[in-house]
mmCIF file of C-alpha atoms in Angstrom:
data_model
loop_
_atom_site.group_PDB
_atom_site.id
_atom_site.type_symbol
_atom_site.label_atom_id
_atom_site.label_comp_id
_atom_site.label_asym_id
_atom_site.label_seq_id
_atom_site.Cartn_x
_atom_site.Cartn_y
_atom_site.Cartn_z
ATOM 1 C CA MET A 1 -0.014 -0.675 -0.366
ATOM 2 C CA VAL A 2 0.753 3.437 -0.863
ATOM 3 C CA CYS A 3 0.884 5.477 1.766
ATOM 4 C CA LEU A 4 0.960 9.902 0.662
ATOM 5 C CA GLU A 5 0.536 11.895 4.249
ATOM 6 C CA GLY A 6 3.464 14.001 4.853
ATOM 7 C CA GLY A 7 5.937 15.530 2.994
ATOM 8 C CA ASN A 8 7.936 13.950 2.161
ATOM 9 C CA SER A 9 5.287 11.588 0.537
ATOM 10 C CA LEU A 10 4.161 14.511 -0.576
ATOM 11 C CA LEU A 11 7.181 15.032 -2.630
ATOM 12 C CA SER A 12 7.482 11.465 -3.818
ATOM 13 C CA PHE A 13 4.141 12.067 -5.395
ATOM 14 C CA VAL A 14 4.982 14.901 -7.649
ATOM 15 C CA VAL A 15 8.570 13.858 -8.609
ATOM 16 C CA GLY A 16 6.377 10.551 -9.456
ATOM 17 C CA LEU A 17 4.407 12.930 -11.499
ATOM 18 C CA PHE A 18 7.479 15.002 -13.364
ATOM 19 C CA ILE A 19 9.256 10.933 -13.897
ATOM 20 C CA LEU A 20 6.715 10.564 -15.527
ATOM 21 C CA VAL A 21 6.102 12.797 -18.100
ATOM 22 C CA TRP A 22 9.649 13.460 -18.601
ATOM 23 C CA PHE A 23 10.213 9.697 -19.777
ATOM 24 C CA SER A 24 6.712 9.733 -22.462
ATOM 25 C CA SER A 25 7.426 13.647 -23.292
ATOM 26 C CA THR A 26 11.469 12.626 -24.365
ATOM 27 C CA MET A 27 11.042 9.002 -24.605
ATOM 28 C CA GLY A 28 12.228 7.832 -28.668
ATOM 29 C CA ASN A 29 10.909 4.524 -28.476
ATOM 30 C CA ILE A 30 6.812 3.840 -29.252
ATOM 31 C CA PHE A 31 7.147 -0.500 -28.196
ATOM 32 C CA PHE A 32 8.500 1.713 -24.121
ATOM 33 C CA ILE A 33 6.344 4.800 -24.414
ATOM 34 C CA TRP A 34 3.127 1.908 -24.816
ATOM 35 C CA MET A 35 5.115 -1.081 -21.525
ATOM 36 C CA LEU A 36 4.675 2.668 -19.249
ATOM 37 C CA MET A 37 1.789 3.427 -20.187
ATOM 38 C CA GLU A 38 0.594 -0.062 -19.330
ATOM 39 C CA PHE A 39 3.166 -0.702 -16.751
ATOM 40 C CA VAL A 40 1.811 2.502 -14.915
ATOM 41 C CA PHE A 41 -1.967 0.977 -14.869
ATOM 42 C CA PHE A 42 -0.778 -1.649 -13.401
ATOM 43 C CA PHE A 43 0.765 -0.325 -11.158
ATOM 44 C CA VAL A 44 -2.049 1.718 -10.189
ATOM 45 C CA MET A 45 -4.776 -1.058 -10.462
ATOM 46 C CA MET A 46 -2.699 -3.298 -8.333
ATOM 47 C CA ASN A 47 -2.793 -0.687 -5.697
ATOM 48 C CA LEU A 48 -5.601 0.164 -5.168
ATOM 49 C CA ILE A 49 -6.761 -3.933 -5.510
ATOM 50 C CA VAL A 50 -3.915 -5.114 -1.682
ATOM 51 C CA SER A 51 -4.368 -1.743 -0.264
ATOM 52 C CA SER A 52 -8.385 -2.230 -0.735
ATOM 53 C CA GLY A 53 -8.347 -5.172 1.995
ATOM 54 C CA GLY A 54 -11.173 -6.707 -0.616
ATOM 55 C CA LYS A 55 -13.808 -3.829 0.314
ATOM 56 C CA GLY A 56 -13.710 -2.899 -3.560
ATOM 57 C CA ASN A 57 -16.354 -2.600 -6.060
ATOM 58 C CA VAL A 58 -15.006 -5.932 -8.076
ATOM 59 C CA SER A 59 -17.977 -4.728 -10.652
ATOM 60 C CA GLY A 60 -16.642 -1.839 -11.207
ATOM 61 C CA VAL A 61 -12.255 -2.321 -11.294
ATOM 62 C CA ILE A 62 -13.474 -5.789 -13.605
ATOM 63 C CA PHE A 63 -15.075 -3.721 -16.234
ATOM 64 C CA TYR A 64 -12.020 -0.274 -15.524
ATOM 65 C CA LEU A 65 -9.315 -3.052 -16.551
ATOM 66 C CA PHE A 66 -11.768 -4.778 -19.556
ATOM 67 C CA VAL A 67 -11.924 -1.498 -20.817
ATOM 68 C CA GLN A 68 -8.288 -0.288 -20.235
ATOM 69 C CA ALA A 69 -7.287 -3.348 -21.934
ATOM 70 C CA LEU A 70 -9.431 -3.198 -25.063
ATOM 71 C CA GLY A 71 -7.702 0.600 -25.015
ATOM 72 C CA GLY A 72 -4.111 -0.479 -24.857
ATOM 73 C CA VAL A 73 -5.078 -3.176 -27.317
ATOM 74 C CA LEU A 74 -6.579 -0.720 -29.692
ATOM 75 C CA VAL A 75 -3.251 1.112 -29.452
ATOM 76 C CA LEU A 76 -0.865 -1.906 -29.967
ATOM 77 C CA SER A 77 -2.657 -2.960 -32.830
ATOM 78 C CA SER A 78 -2.508 0.164 -34.107
ATOM 79 C CA MET A 79 1.465 0.671 -33.794
ATOM 80 C CA MET A 80 2.325 -2.953 -35.131
ATOM 81 C CA VAL A 81 -0.267 -2.153 -38.507
ATOM 82 C CA GLU A 82 2.037 0.736 -38.373
ATOM 83 C CA MET A 83 5.389 -0.357 -37.801
ATOM 84 C CA LEU A 84 5.365 -4.237 -39.669
ATOM 85 C CA TYR A 85 2.849 -3.154 -42.202
ATOM 86 C CA PHE A 86 4.036 -0.141 -43.528
ATOM 87 C CA GLY A 87 7.201 0.485 -42.231
ATOM 88 C CA ASN A 88 6.862 3.642 -40.284
ATOM 89 C CA TYR A 89 8.558 4.102 -36.489
ATOM 90 C CA TYR A 90 7.945 7.590 -36.407
ATOM 91 C CA TYR A 91 3.731 6.398 -34.913
ATOM 92 C CA LEU A 92 3.942 9.736 -32.752
ATOM 93 C CA GLY A 93 5.099 12.048 -35.227
ATOM 94 C CA SER A 94 3.640 10.969 -38.715
ATOM 95 C CA ASN A 95 1.223 8.149 -39.030
ATOM 96 C CA VAL A 96 1.013 6.374 -43.179
ATOM 97 C CA CYS A 97 -2.260 4.119 -42.330
ATOM 98 C CA LEU A 98 -5.189 6.733 -41.820
ATOM 99 C CA GLY A 99 -7.281 4.049 -40.010
ATOM 100 C CA CYS A 100 -4.276 3.500 -37.483
ATOM 101 C CA LEU A 101 -4.201 7.229 -36.210
ATOM 102 C CA TYR A 102 -7.669 6.765 -35.749
ATOM 103 C CA LEU A 103 -7.769 3.616 -34.300
ATOM 104 C CA GLY A 104 -4.860 4.586 -32.051
ATOM 105 C CA ALA A 105 -6.431 7.605 -30.733
ATOM 106 C CA MET A 106 -9.341 5.585 -29.957
ATOM 107 C CA GLY A 107 -7.590 3.644 -28.154
ATOM 108 C CA LEU A 108 -5.911 6.661 -26.587
ATOM 109 C CA MET A 109 -9.692 8.135 -24.615
ATOM 110 C CA MET A 110 -10.375 5.548 -23.776
ATOM 111 C CA LYS A 111 -6.847 5.239 -21.366
ATOM 112 C CA MET A 112 -7.672 8.934 -20.412
ATOM 113 C CA GLY A 113 -11.792 7.737 -19.598
ATOM 114 C CA MET A 114 -12.625 10.388 -22.256
ATOM 115 C CA PHE A 115 -16.929 9.757 -23.222
ATOM 116 C CA PRO A 116 -18.618 7.483 -23.483
ATOM 117 C CA PHE A 117 -15.569 5.357 -22.109
ATOM 118 C CA TYR A 118 -16.430 6.480 -17.879
ATOM 119 C CA VAL A 119 -19.030 4.882 -16.784
ATOM 120 C CA GLN A 120 -15.990 2.703 -14.056
ATOM 121 C CA VAL A 121 -14.384 5.500 -12.798
ATOM 122 C CA TYR A 122 -16.649 6.104 -9.928
ATOM 123 C CA GLN A 123 -18.109 3.219 -9.200
ATOM 124 C CA ILE A 124 -14.293 1.987 -8.496
ATOM 125 C CA MET A 125 -13.571 6.026 -6.639
ATOM 126 C CA ASN A 126 -16.384 5.294 -4.094
ATOM 127 C CA LEU A 127 -14.359 2.693 -2.384
ATOM 128 C CA ILE A 128 -11.583 4.242 -1.562
ATOM 129 C CA ASN A 129 -10.304 6.269 0.416
ATOM 130 C CA PHE A 130 -9.149 10.685 -1.073
ATOM 131 C CA ASN A 131 -4.932 8.824 -1.306
ATOM 132 C CA GLN A 132 -5.910 6.615 -3.443
ATOM 133 C CA VAL A 133 -7.552 8.865 -5.533
ATOM 134 C CA MET A 134 -5.332 10.942 -6.376
ATOM 135 C CA MET A 135 -2.659 8.328 -7.150
ATOM 136 C CA PHE A 136 -6.237 6.897 -9.312
ATOM 137 C CA MET A 137 -7.314 10.226 -10.958
ATOM 138 C CA LEU A 138 -3.963 11.309 -12.446
ATOM 139 C CA TYR A 139 -1.138 8.418 -13.170
ATOM 140 C CA PRO A 140 -3.097 6.173 -15.644
ATOM 141 C CA LYS A 141 -3.453 9.173 -17.614
ATOM 142 C CA VAL A 142 -0.583 11.012 -17.959
ATOM 143 C CA VAL A 143 1.157 9.178 -20.473
ATOM 144 C CA PRO A 144 -1.835 9.008 -23.117
ATOM 145 C CA MET A 145 -2.341 12.071 -22.787
ATOM 146 C CA VAL A 146 1.122 12.942 -23.869
ATOM 147 C CA MET A 147 0.853 10.174 -26.997
ATOM 148 C CA LEU A 148 -2.719 11.637 -27.720
ATOM 149 C CA TYR A 149 -0.755 15.290 -28.247
ATOM 150 C CA SER A 150 1.788 13.767 -30.645
ATOM 151 C CA MET A 151 -1.685 12.408 -32.536
ATOM 152 C CA VAL A 152 -4.031 15.116 -32.086
ATOM 153 C CA SER A 153 -2.677 17.449 -34.721
ATOM 154 C CA GLN A 154 -2.946 14.874 -36.943
ATOM 155 C CA LEU A 155 -6.991 13.657 -36.598
ATOM 156 C CA ASP A 156 -8.389 15.843 -39.024
ATOM 157 C CA LEU A 157 -10.851 16.835 -37.702
ATOM 158 C CA GLY A 158 -11.354 20.850 -36.895
ATOM 159 C CA GLY A 159 -14.306 21.520 -33.979
ATOM 160 C CA GLU A 160 -15.396 18.118 -34.488
ATOM 161 C CA LEU A 161 -13.020 17.117 -31.673
ATOM 162 C CA PHE A 162 -14.759 20.335 -28.704
ATOM 163 C CA ILE A 163 -17.782 17.693 -28.977
ATOM 164 C CA PHE A 164 -15.898 15.360 -26.306
ATOM 165 C CA SER A 165 -15.163 18.040 -24.105
ATOM 166 C CA LEU A 166 -18.149 19.683 -24.415
ATOM 167 C CA LEU A 167 -20.173 15.636 -23.479
ATOM 168 C CA VAL A 168 -17.663 15.102 -20.767
ATOM 169 C CA MET A 169 -17.807 17.777 -19.371
ATOM 170 C CA LEU A 170 -22.018 18.344 -19.420
ATOM 171 C CA VAL A 171 -22.511 14.805 -18.419
ATOM 172 C CA SER A 172 -20.012 15.003 -15.448
ATOM 173 C CA GLY A 173 -22.344 17.829 -14.681
ATOM 174 C CA VAL A 174 -25.933 16.237 -14.606
ATOM 175 C CA GLN A 175 -24.767 13.462 -13.342
ATOM 176 C CA GLY A 176 -22.716 14.835 -10.576
ATOM 177 C CA LEU A 177 -26.131 16.431 -9.188
ATOM 178 C CA VAL A 178 -27.769 12.800 -7.612
ATOM 179 C CA SER A 179 -24.401 12.498 -6.008
ATOM 180 C CA THR A 180 -23.914 12.679 -1.816
ATOM 181 C CA ASP A 181 -20.177 11.249 -0.997
ATOM 182 C CA LEU A 182 -17.574 13.535 -1.674
ATOM 183 C CA ARG A 183 -15.175 11.288 -3.575
ATOM 184 C CA GLU A 184 -17.998 10.806 -6.304
ATOM 185 C CA PHE A 185 -18.317 14.507 -6.917
ATOM 186 C CA LEU A 186 -14.076 14.700 -7.581
ATOM 187 C CA ALA A 187 -14.394 11.808 -9.319
ATOM 188 C CA TRP A 188 -17.252 14.273 -11.751
ATOM 189 C CA SER A 189 -15.566 16.717 -11.870
ATOM 190 C CA GLY A 190 -11.947 15.662 -12.037
ATOM 191 C CA LEU A 191 -14.370 13.425 -16.025
ATOM 192 C CA GLY A 192 -15.488 17.214 -16.193
ATOM 193 C CA GLN A 193 -11.857 18.558 -16.461
ATOM 194 C CA LEU A 194 -10.077 15.811 -18.243
ATOM 195 C CA GLY A 195 -12.439 18.292 -20.631
ATOM 196 C CA TRP A 196 -11.091 20.570 -20.301
ATOM 197 C CA ILE A 197 -7.141 19.483 -20.300
ATOM 198 C CA PHE A 198 -8.456 17.535 -23.695
ATOM 199 C CA VAL A 199 -8.861 20.355 -24.756
ATOM 200 C CA SER A 200 -5.817 21.652 -23.596
ATOM 201 C CA ILE A 201 -4.314 18.363 -25.820
ATOM 202 C CA MET A 202 -4.976 20.285 -28.779
ATOM 203 C CA GLY A 203 -3.726 23.401 -28.174
ATOM 204 C CA SER A 204 -0.076 24.518 -27.471
ATOM 205 C CA PHE A 205 2.670 21.733 -24.982
ATOM 206 C CA PHE A 206 3.089 24.631 -22.239
ATOM 207 C CA CYS A 207 -0.417 24.812 -21.991
ATOM 208 C CA PHE A 208 -0.916 21.645 -21.898
ATOM 209 C CA LEU A 209 1.410 20.747 -18.505
ATOM 210 C CA PHE A 210 0.207 24.746 -16.457
ATOM 211 C CA PHE A 211 -3.226 23.500 -16.754
ATOM 212 C CA PHE A 212 -2.565 19.938 -16.494
ATOM 213 C CA TRP A 213 -0.606 20.656 -13.294
ATOM 214 C CA THR A 214 -2.514 23.247 -12.189
ATOM 215 C CA TYR A 215 -5.142 20.849 -11.323
ATOM 216 C CA VAL A 216 -2.802 18.220 -10.202
ATOM 217 C CA PHE A 217 -2.003 20.715 -7.226
ATOM 218 C CA VAL A 218 -5.649 22.093 -6.535
ATOM 219 C CA LEU A 219 -6.545 18.097 -6.697
ATOM 220 C CA MET A 220 -3.837 17.315 -3.478
ATOM 221 C CA CYS A 221 -5.475 20.046 -1.641
ATOM 222 C CA VAL A 222 -8.225 18.925 -1.743
ATOM 223 C CA CYS A 223 -6.984 14.982 -1.293
ATOM 224 C CA PHE A 224 -4.506 16.341 2.043
ATOM 225 C CA MET A 225 -7.558 17.833 3.104
ATOM 226 C CA PHE A 226 -9.490 15.173 3.270
ATOM 227 C CA ASP A 227 -6.685 13.212 5.178
ATOM 228 C CA GLY A 228 -6.961 9.919 3.475
ATOM 229 C CA GLY A 229 -10.958 9.648 4.349
ATOM 230 C CA GLY A 230 -12.856 6.367 3.075
ATOM 231 C CA ARG A 231 -16.179 7.228 4.928
ATOM 232 C CA LYS A 232 -19.165 8.673 3.152
ATOM 233 C CA VAL A 233 -18.655 12.815 3.628
ATOM 234 C CA PHE A 234 -21.829 13.991 3.192
ATOM 235 C CA PRO A 235 -24.359 11.966 4.718
ATOM 236 C CA ASN A 236 -22.737 9.721 7.175
ATOM 237 C CA PHE A 237 -20.251 12.182 9.232
ATOM 238 C CA SER A 238 -20.746 14.532 12.074
ATOM 239 C CA GLY A 239 -18.941 15.881 14.988
ATOM 240 C CA VAL A 240 -15.471 15.214 13.022
ATOM 241 C CA GLY A 241 -14.458 18.993 12.154
ATOM 242 C CA VAL A 242 -12.267 21.275 12.490
ATOM 243 C CA GLY A 243 -14.748 24.705 11.922
ATOM 244 C CA GLY A 244 -15.000 27.478 10.161
ATOM 245 C CA GLY A 245 -11.785 27.464 8.742
ATOM 246 C CA GLY A 246 -11.366 24.571 7.036
ATOM 247 C CA LEU A 247 -14.841 25.046 5.367
ATOM 248 C CA LEU A 248 -13.565 28.927 3.920
ATOM 249 C CA ILE A 249 -11.242 26.907 2.653
ATOM 250 C CA ALA A 250 -12.485 24.179 1.389
ATOM 251 C CA LEU A 251 -14.923 26.198 -0.436
ATOM 252 C CA PHE A 252 -12.275 28.321 -1.728
ATOM 253 C CA LEU A 253 -10.790 25.219 -3.174
ATOM 254 C CA VAL A 254 -14.659 24.359 -5.512
ATOM 255 C CA PHE A 255 -15.231 27.981 -5.939
ATOM 256 C CA PHE A 256 -11.329 28.038 -7.395
ATOM 257 C CA MET A 257 -11.942 24.446 -9.230
ATOM 258 C CA SER A 258 -15.513 25.609 -10.946
ATOM 259 C CA GLY A 259 -13.429 27.985 -12.870
ATOM 260 C CA LEU A 260 -15.361 31.291 -11.749
ATOM 261 C CA ALA A 261 -13.431 34.024 -12.254
ATOM 262 C CA PRO A 262 -11.817 35.890 -10.796
ATOM 263 C CA PHE A 263 -9.479 32.738 -9.282
ATOM 264 C CA LEU A 264 -7.099 31.598 -11.437
ATOM 265 C CA MET A 265 -8.352 28.695 -13.714
ATOM 266 C CA PHE A 266 -11.504 31.052 -15.134
ATOM 267 C CA TYR A 267 -8.530 32.403 -16.812
ATOM 268 C CA LEU A 268 -6.448 29.096 -17.857
ATOM 269 C CA LYS A 269 -9.261 27.925 -19.756
ATOM 270 C CA LEU A 270 -10.555 31.259 -21.551
ATOM 271 C CA PHE A 271 -6.071 30.840 -22.677
ATOM 272 C CA LEU A 272 -7.174 27.924 -23.640
ATOM 273 C CA LEU A 273 -9.758 28.387 -25.601
ATOM 274 C CA PHE A 274 -8.431 30.834 -27.584
ATOM 275 C CA SER A 275 -5.045 29.553 -28.016
ATOM 276 C CA VAL A 276 -7.555 26.701 -30.158
ATOM 277 C CA GLY A 277 -6.390 27.558 -33.917
ATOM 278 C CA ASN A 278 -9.778 26.191 -34.839
ATOM 279 C CA PHE A 279 -11.526 28.481 -33.034
ATOM 280 C CA THR A 280 -15.182 29.544 -33.459
ATOM 281 C CA LEU A 281 -18.234 31.464 -32.078
ATOM 282 C CA GLY A 282 -19.892 27.745 -32.237
ATOM 283 C CA VAL A 283 -16.967 26.332 -30.175
ATOM 284 C CA LEU A 284 -17.336 29.008 -27.574
ATOM 285 C CA GLY A 285 -21.500 28.232 -27.081
ATOM 286 C CA GLY A 286 -20.995 24.417 -26.882
ATOM 287 C CA MET A 287 -18.260 24.409 -24.439
ATOM 288 C CA MET A 288 -20.129 27.726 -22.837
ATOM 289 C CA VAL A 289 -22.899 24.780 -22.494
ATOM 290 C CA GLY A 290 -21.100 21.994 -21.580
ATOM 291 C CA SER A 291 -19.655 24.840 -18.237
ATOM 292 C CA MET A 292 -22.689 25.399 -17.524
ATOM 293 C CA GLY A 293 -23.145 21.448 -15.748
ATOM 294 C CA LEU A 294 -20.015 21.668 -13.770
ATOM 295 C CA PHE A 295 -20.992 25.160 -12.489
ATOM 296 C CA LEU A 296 -23.964 22.867 -11.889
ATOM 297 C CA LEU A 297 -21.729 20.729 -10.042
ATOM 298 C CA TYR A 298 -19.871 23.420 -7.879
ATOM 299 C CA VAL A 299 -23.111 25.056 -6.734
ATOM 300 C CA ARG A 300 -24.292 21.910 -5.199
ATOM 301 C CA VAL A 301 -20.889 21.367 -3.624
ATOM 302 C CA MET A 302 -21.174 24.167 -1.936
ATOM 303 C CA GLN A 303 -24.446 24.153 -0.826
ATOM 304 C CA MET A 304 -23.848 21.228 0.602
ATOM 305 C CA MET A 305 -21.053 22.716 2.615
ATOM 306 C CA VAL A 306 -22.479 25.490 3.547
ATOM 307 C CA CYS A 307 -25.428 23.193 5.020
ATOM 308 C CA LEU A 308 -22.832 20.675 6.889
ATOM 309 C CA GLY A 309 -21.448 23.803 8.732
ATOM 310 C CA GLY A 310 -18.532 22.617 11.520
ATOM 311 C CA SER A 311 -19.197 19.054 10.463
ATOM 312 C CA MET A 312 -16.400 18.662 7.733
ATOM 313 C CA PHE A 313 -14.493 16.301 7.878
ATOM 314 C CA LEU A 314 -11.332 18.324 7.104
ATOM 315 C CA THR A 315 -7.479 18.114 8.593
ATOM 316 C CA PRO A 316 -5.288 21.238 8.189
ATOM 317 C CA LEU A 317 -4.274 21.589 4.254
ATOM 318 C CA LEU A 318 -0.890 23.125 4.309
ATOM 319 C CA GLY A 319 0.573 21.888 7.185
ATOM 320 C CA SER A 320 -0.078 18.212 6.231
ATOM 321 C CA ALA A 321 2.103 19.007 3.158
ATOM 322 C CA GLY A 322 4.617 20.468 4.595
ATOM 323 C CA LEU A 323 4.003 24.068 3.801
ATOM 324 C CA LYS A 324 3.673 26.171 6.161
ATOM 325 C CA GLY A 325 4.141 30.187 7.572
ATOM 326 C CA TYR A 326 4.530 32.781 5.045
ATOM 327 C CA ALA A 327 5.222 30.429 2.363
ATOM 328 C CA ALA A 328 2.229 28.547 2.898
ATOM 329 C CA ALA A 329 0.312 32.008 2.717
ATOM 330 C CA SER A 330 1.647 32.358 -0.850
ATOM 331 C CA VAL A 331 1.045 29.519 -2.632
ATOM 332 C CA PHE A 332 -2.645 29.630 -1.455
ATOM 333 C CA PHE A 333 -2.614 33.260 -2.289
ATOM 334 C CA PHE A 334 -0.946 32.691 -6.540
ATOM 335 C CA PHE A 335 -3.585 29.796 -7.448
ATOM 336 C CA PHE A 336 -6.458 31.065 -5.386
ATOM 337 C CA PHE A 337 -6.230 34.543 -6.575
ATOM 338 C CA GLY A 338 -3.729 34.580 -8.788
ATOM 339 C CA GLY A 339 -6.444 35.647 -11.893
ATOM 340 C CA VAL A 340 -6.878 39.200 -10.521
ATOM 341 C CA LEU A 341 -3.619 39.889 -10.418
ATOM 342 C CA LEU A 342 -3.578 38.237 -14.619
ATOM 343 C CA LEU A 343 -5.916 41.772 -14.807
ATOM 344 C CA ILE A 344 -3.283 44.370 -12.737
#
């Protein structure tokens, strides 16, 4: 079982993400990249199965394994056809067979959990703790995202690619309205943010990395705030909180993740939209409709938090991450009020 408590473990987790992004970005051999993607998936799933102690959702895990295995087979099949039949060893940079390109892209979208391959995600997250949620939502998606970024410039679809992001955001927002567990909220929220990450993939590599690491930071804040708890948060706990201070930080986190002004995430999402080359007015309208679903989801989260008051199951957020004093205040100010700085 991998424990993510404390400053050293947090540093190891972040360094692991950095190494994963670096390896997937610099590896020249596509077969090694595919092996890295499958190894990371195997590591995360083994960690979830071993640490769950037999209390996990077996049907959800089996379905998730099936979808992930199918996605990996599609990527491997398209890669092998390109190399063995067409003699093309530059799979990510220049595809010869258009069918292999789309087959590989579909396999990577399945690995990422894009629409409509998302159903099993919240079924698994409903029964794991917040530390496992953090690992489950980040590690398996890094390599497929980098691979898809290398392929998306060859997909001659234009604005049609935004349909996937739109559907993901809309579905996650509507489905999240009926959730009563914070881990389910995080699952649907992560699915919606994945839609925005997909938008960043269609832009520059810098936009993709910056938006991804910003989301990583906020997700880690949320997971460390709830201190690895694995209980149903909203209906089944009371008298275990830290009072209004923790609730205020939690509300700020929700505001920030929702992408509302003046928080930094709002301006990041605007920057993502205008950094995409095939941006049109129709795309803007579609993304606004999709964002409305996410907005309703975060309003629901804030409603639950305010109604619970001081019974929130929170721990001192920045202290658990090893940040104290002026350093903690600086990090908090930059990420939560950094959007105001862009207007000055």
